[in-house]
mmCIF file of C-alpha atoms and ligand atoms in Angstrom:
data_model
loop_
_atom_site.group_PDB
_atom_site.id
_atom_site.type_symbol
_atom_site.label_atom_id
_atom_site.label_comp_id
_atom_site.label_asym_id
_atom_site.label_seq_id
_atom_site.Cartn_x
_atom_site.Cartn_y
_atom_site.Cartn_z
ATOM 1 C CA MET I 193 10.183 -17.439 -10.028
ATOM 2 C CA ALA I 194 13.191 -16.773 -6.964
ATOM 3 C CA LEU I 195 12.035 -13.764 -4.890
ATOM 4 C CA ILE I 196 15.094 -11.350 -6.277
ATOM 5 C CA ASP I 197 13.092 -11.673 -10.097
ATOM 6 C CA ASP I 198 9.784 -10.816 -7.740
ATOM 7 C CA LEU I 199 11.774 -7.327 -6.173
ATOM 8 C CA LEU I 200 13.105 -6.683 -9.487
ATOM 9 C CA LYS I 201 9.335 -6.516 -11.384
ATOM 10 C CA ARG I 202 7.869 -4.529 -8.694
ATOM 11 C CA ARG I 203 7.634 -1.658 -9.450
ATOM 12 C CA SER I 204 4.174 1.344 -8.494
ATOM 13 C CA VAL I 205 1.410 0.870 -11.203
ATOM 14 C CA ARG I 206 -1.066 3.876 -10.825
ATOM 15 C CA ARG I 207 -2.711 3.583 -14.731
ATOM 16 C CA TYR I 208 -5.516 0.189 -14.576
ATOM 17 C CA LYS I 209 -7.212 -1.301 -16.993
ATOM 18 C CA ASP I 210 -10.929 -1.169 -16.211
ATOM 19 C CA GLU I 211 -10.822 -5.211 -14.575
ATOM 20 C CA ASN I 212 -10.917 -7.378 -11.775
ATOM 21 C CA ILE I 213 -7.957 -8.725 -10.015
ATOM 22 C CA PRO I 214 -8.599 -12.505 -10.055
ATOM 23 C CA LYS I 215 -10.347 -13.355 -6.357
ATOM 24 C CA LYS I 216 -7.361 -16.049 -5.941
ATOM 25 C CA ASP I 217 -4.707 -13.233 -6.085
ATOM 26 C CA PHE I 218 -6.658 -10.744 -3.951
ATOM 27 C CA GLU I 219 -7.133 -13.814 -1.385
ATOM 28 C CA LYS I 220 -2.977 -14.190 -1.480
ATOM 29 C CA ILE I 221 -2.710 -10.194 -1.032
ATOM 30 C CA LEU I 222 -4.136 -10.273 1.570
ATOM 31 C CA GLN I 223 -2.573 -13.698 3.401
ATOM 32 C CA ALA I 224 0.911 -11.287 2.429
ATOM 33 C CA GLY I 225 -0.954 -8.494 4.656
ATOM 34 C CA LEU I 226 -1.905 -10.727 7.289
ATOM 35 C CA LEU I 227 1.750 -12.728 7.202
ATOM 36 C CA ALA I 228 3.578 -9.663 8.248
ATOM 37 C CA PRO I 229 6.092 -10.073 10.824
ATOM 38 C CA THR I 230 4.905 -7.132 14.203
ATOM 39 C CA SER I 231 7.047 -6.019 16.377
ATOM 40 C CA ARG I 232 5.644 -8.642 19.632
ATOM 41 C CA ASN I 233 3.521 -10.209 17.311
ATOM 42 C CA ARG I 234 1.188 -7.915 18.646
ATOM 43 C CA LYS I 235 -0.167 -7.995 14.674
ATOM 44 C CA PRO I 236 -2.147 -3.756 15.415
ATOM 45 C CA CYS I 237 -3.329 -4.177 11.886
ATOM 46 C CA ASN I 238 -7.110 -4.596 10.394
ATOM 47 C CA PHE I 239 -7.180 -4.352 6.718
ATOM 48 C CA LEU I 240 -10.368 -2.467 5.238
ATOM 49 C CA ILE I 241 -11.499 -3.679 2.123
ATOM 50 C CA VAL I 242 -13.530 -0.813 -0.793
ATOM 51 C CA GLU I 243 -14.370 -1.800 -4.708
ATOM 52 C CA ASN I 244 -17.307 1.529 -4.731
ATOM 53 C CA LYS I 245 -16.031 3.598 -7.499
ATOM 54 C CA LYS I 246 -17.884 6.191 -5.727
ATOM 55 C CA THR I 247 -15.765 5.740 -2.467
ATOM 56 C CA LEU I 248 -12.352 4.821 -4.378
ATOM 57 C CA GLU I 249 -13.314 7.972 -5.457
ATOM 58 C CA LYS I 250 -13.540 10.334 -2.717
ATOM 59 C CA LEU I 251 -10.386 8.863 -1.465
ATOM 60 C CA SER I 252 -8.639 9.817 -4.090
ATOM 61 C CA LYS I 253 -9.068 13.390 -2.856
ATOM 62 C CA ALA I 254 -7.628 12.831 0.019
ATOM 63 C CA LYS I 255 -4.890 13.930 0.230
ATOM 64 C CA GLU I 256 -3.463 17.057 -1.977
ATOM 65 C CA SER I 257 -1.433 14.819 -4.659
ATOM 66 C CA GLY I 258 0.202 10.842 -6.020
ATOM 67 C CA ALA I 259 -3.994 9.592 -4.884
ATOM 68 C CA GLU I 260 -5.488 10.282 -8.304
ATOM 69 C CA MET I 261 -4.871 6.539 -8.972
ATOM 70 C CA LEU I 262 -7.179 5.101 -6.182
ATOM 71 C CA ALA I 263 -10.061 7.588 -8.551
ATOM 72 C CA GLY I 264 -9.524 4.243 -11.541
ATOM 73 C CA CYS I 265 -8.399 1.345 -8.997
ATOM 74 C CA ASN I 266 -10.110 -2.118 -9.079
ATOM 75 C CA LYS I 267 -10.020 -2.385 -5.312
ATOM 76 C CA ALA I 268 -7.641 -0.596 -2.145
ATOM 77 C CA ILE I 269 -6.599 -1.959 0.928
ATOM 78 C CA VAL I 270 -6.113 0.689 3.491
ATOM 79 C CA VAL I 271 -4.345 -0.401 6.869
ATOM 80 C CA VAL I 272 -6.595 0.741 9.631
ATOM 81 C CA ALA I 273 -4.134 0.210 12.784
ATOM 82 C CA ASN I 274 -5.044 0.714 16.676
ATOM 83 C CA PRO I 275 -2.616 2.302 18.203
ATOM 84 C CA MET I 276 -3.236 1.522 21.470
ATOM 85 C CA ILE I 277 -2.271 -2.157 20.457
ATOM 86 C CA SER I 278 0.808 -1.375 19.740
ATOM 87 C CA ASP I 279 3.126 1.507 19.524
ATOM 88 C CA THR I 280 4.660 0.302 16.484
ATOM 89 C CA TRP I 281 2.048 0.303 14.232
ATOM 90 C CA ILE I 282 4.228 2.696 12.131
ATOM 91 C CA GLU I 283 6.332 -0.566 11.450
ATOM 92 C CA ASP I 284 4.160 -2.943 10.924
ATOM 93 C CA SER I 285 1.843 -1.222 9.140
ATOM 94 C CA SER I 286 4.128 -0.249 6.603
ATOM 95 C CA ILE I 287 5.175 -4.076 6.963
ATOM 96 C CA ALA I 288 1.896 -5.354 6.127
ATOM 97 C CA LEU I 289 1.791 -2.533 2.351
ATOM 98 C CA GLY I 290 5.364 -3.345 1.829
ATOM 99 C CA TYR I 291 4.490 -7.218 1.798
ATOM 100 C CA MET I 292 1.215 -7.032 0.377
ATOM 101 C CA HIS I 293 3.108 -4.337 -2.795
ATOM 102 C CA LEU I 294 5.104 -6.898 -2.986
ATOM 103 C CA MET I 295 2.772 -10.107 -3.391
ATOM 104 C CA ALA I 296 0.890 -8.015 -5.871
ATOM 105 C CA ALA I 297 3.828 -7.800 -8.026
ATOM 106 C CA SER I 298 4.469 -11.342 -8.132
ATOM 107 C CA LEU I 299 1.334 -11.812 -9.583
ATOM 108 C CA ASP I 300 1.476 -9.362 -11.955
ATOM 109 C CA ILE I 301 -1.079 -7.106 -10.956
ATOM 110 C CA GLY I 302 -0.061 -3.164 -10.860
ATOM 111 C CA SER I 303 -0.079 -1.346 -7.174
ATOM 112 C CA CYS I 304 0.866 1.238 -5.766
ATOM 113 C CA TRP I 305 0.893 2.565 -2.374
ATOM 114 C CA VAL I 306 -0.772 5.650 -0.955
ATOM 115 C CA GLN I 307 0.449 7.686 1.362
ATOM 116 C CA ILE I 308 -1.927 9.493 3.920
ATOM 117 C CA HIS I 309 0.202 9.693 8.012
ATOM 118 C CA LEU I 310 1.564 13.211 7.613
ATOM 119 C CA ARG I 311 0.360 14.142 4.626
ATOM 120 C CA LYS I 312 -2.923 16.542 4.415
ATOM 121 C CA THR I 313 -6.193 17.003 1.768
ATOM 122 C CA SER I 314 -5.817 20.631 -0.575
ATOM 123 C CA ASP I 315 -7.936 22.333 1.980
ATOM 124 C CA GLY I 316 -5.383 21.702 4.481
ATOM 125 C CA GLU I 317 -7.300 18.983 6.636
ATOM 126 C CA ASP I 318 -5.151 15.875 8.073
ATOM 127 C CA SER I 319 -5.162 13.161 5.423
ATOM 128 C CA GLU I 320 -5.690 10.156 7.987
ATOM 129 C CA ASN I 321 -8.855 12.286 9.274
ATOM 130 C CA ALA I 322 -9.881 12.520 5.587
ATOM 131 C CA VAL I 323 -10.002 8.869 4.790
ATOM 132 C CA LYS I 324 -11.259 8.078 8.824
ATOM 133 C CA GLU I 325 -14.094 10.393 8.046
ATOM 134 C CA ILE I 326 -15.019 8.430 4.566
ATOM 135 C CA ILE I 327 -14.127 4.659 5.666
ATOM 136 C CA GLY I 328 -16.242 6.048 8.812
ATOM 137 C CA VAL I 329 -13.595 4.423 11.351
ATOM 138 C CA ASP I 330 -13.475 5.899 15.091
ATOM 139 C CA ASP I 331 -10.755 8.203 15.371
ATOM 140 C CA TYR I 332 -8.375 6.763 17.463
ATOM 141 C CA TYR I 333 -6.955 4.471 14.676
ATOM 142 C CA ARG I 334 -3.825 5.427 12.615
ATOM 143 C CA ILE I 335 -3.147 4.820 8.989
ATOM 144 C CA VAL I 336 -0.284 5.002 7.599
ATOM 145 C CA GLY I 337 -1.923 4.395 3.774
ATOM 146 C CA ILE I 338 -3.537 2.338 1.351
ATOM 147 C CA LEU I 339 -1.995 0.323 -1.309
ATOM 148 C CA ALA I 340 -4.265 1.019 -4.912
ATOM 149 C CA LEU I 341 -4.614 -2.304 -6.971
ATOM 150 C CA GLY I 342 -5.475 -3.242 -10.059
ATOM 151 C CA ILE I 343 -4.446 -4.803 -13.823
ATOM 152 C CA PRO I 344 -1.842 -2.653 -15.391
ATOM 153 C CA LYS I 345 -3.237 -0.632 -18.176
ATOM 154 C CA ASN I 346 0.738 -0.703 -19.779
ATOM 155 C CA GLU I 347 3.500 -3.287 -19.904
ATOM 156 C CA VAL I 348 5.590 -2.691 -16.752
ATOM 157 C CA LYS I 349 9.348 -1.870 -17.229
ATOM 158 C CA PRO I 350 11.233 -3.976 -14.351
ATOM 159 C CA TYR I 351 14.083 -2.860 -12.669
ATOM 160 C CA ALA I 352 17.482 -4.232 -14.085
ATOM 161 C CA LEU I 353 20.325 -5.356 -11.621
ATOM 162 C CA GLU I 354 22.145 -3.242 -12.600
ATOM 163 C CA ASP I 355 20.451 -1.049 -11.681
ATOM 164 C CA ILE I 356 21.409 -1.038 -7.501
ATOM 165 C CA ASP I 357 23.028 1.830 -6.829
ATOM 166 C CA LYS I 358 25.498 0.118 -4.561
ATOM 167 C CA SER I 359 27.746 3.212 -3.694
ATOM 168 C CA ARG I 360 24.554 3.141 -0.419
ATOM 169 C CA ILE I 361 26.548 -0.304 1.197
ATOM 170 C CA HIS I 362 28.836 1.041 3.870
ATOM 171 C CA PHE I 363 31.097 -1.073 5.430
ATOM 172 C CA LEU I 364 32.108 -0.288 8.359
ATOM 173 C CA VAL I 365 36.274 -0.695 9.361
HETATM 174 C C1 FMN S 215 6.769 5.449 2.112
HETATM 175 C C2 FMN S 215 6.087 5.233 0.695
HETATM 176 C C3 FMN S 215 5.292 6.572 0.275
HETATM 177 C C4 FMN S 215 4.737 6.848 -0.933
HETATM 178 N N1 FMN S 215 3.672 6.787 -0.842
HETATM 179 C C5 FMN S 215 3.512 6.980 -2.432
HETATM 180 C C6 FMN S 215 2.493 7.983 -3.136
HETATM 181 O O1 FMN S 215 1.215 8.335 -1.983
HETATM 182 N N2 FMN S 215 1.166 8.524 -4.136
HETATM 183 C C7 FMN S 215 2.166 7.364 -4.808
HETATM 184 O O2 FMN S 215 1.665 7.804 -6.488
HETATM 185 N N3 FMN S 215 3.011 6.691 -5.272
HETATM 186 C C8 FMN S 215 3.168 6.968 -3.696
HETATM 187 N N4 FMN S 215 4.881 5.829 -3.319
HETATM 188 C C9 FMN S 215 5.655 5.235 -4.667
HETATM 189 C C10 FMN S 215 7.161 6.115 -4.738
HETATM 190 O O3 FMN S 215 6.946 7.257 -5.038
HETATM 191 C C11 FMN S 215 7.498 5.053 -5.376
HETATM 192 O O4 FMN S 215 7.255 3.931 -5.081
HETATM 193 C C12 FMN S 215 9.098 5.143 -6.357
HETATM 194 O O5 FMN S 215 8.904 5.967 -6.859
HETATM 195 C C13 FMN S 215 9.686 4.212 -6.437
HETATM 196 O O6 FMN S 215 9.380 3.926 -8.282
HETATM 197 P P1 FMN S 215 9.073 2.375 -8.159
HETATM 198 O O7 FMN S 215 8.407 2.037 -6.154
HETATM 199 O O8 FMN S 215 8.464 2.278 -9.547
HETATM 200 O O9 FMN S 215 10.735 2.004 -7.887
HETATM 201 C C14 FMN S 215 5.286 5.796 -1.809
HETATM 202 C C15 FMN S 215 6.065 5.050 -1.662
HETATM 203 C C16 FMN S 215 6.886 4.389 -0.459
HETATM 204 C C17 FMN S 215 7.584 4.001 0.005
#
């Protein structure tokens, strides 16, 4: 399959079956995160895997809305960046999240980016702090987002090339 086919197939999937992701698929998803490029090749991100249902439930409340799917996912990958290793931790974390999300789609595994950085819990607490407390990492780490993963519950509707909004492309004359 060509990369464009996987790009068309990639959707945010928020509802999952109560089934495990095959181990070899999950390994490939992690490989994608590890293969993501980073500025100056500094590799500031670590990948923390959460499988425990109670912890996933807690993470689903780490922001006011948009994290609910974590409670029903099979696994979550929290991208934990060390800003002392690189000042481009936001970019590096984002690329890793995007690569893993795309790899998951290519394997027919559903996934969804859960934004943590810049978000708040329903109590007004900083979402990054809430996540750090749940997973037990030091304060200085930064968390752009979490990838929720699972076998899609419903059929995933791919995009079509005709959906592309070409009016956003501008050639400078
Ligand atoms: C930076 C970023 C943050 C996102 N945060 C969330 C989120 O917190 N919760 C959520 O359900 N979806 C989140 N998404 C998924 C977007 O809502 C989704 O990509 C967009 O609606 C387009 O749908 P598609 O992914 O199916 O093409 C995020 C996506 C990106 C790129």
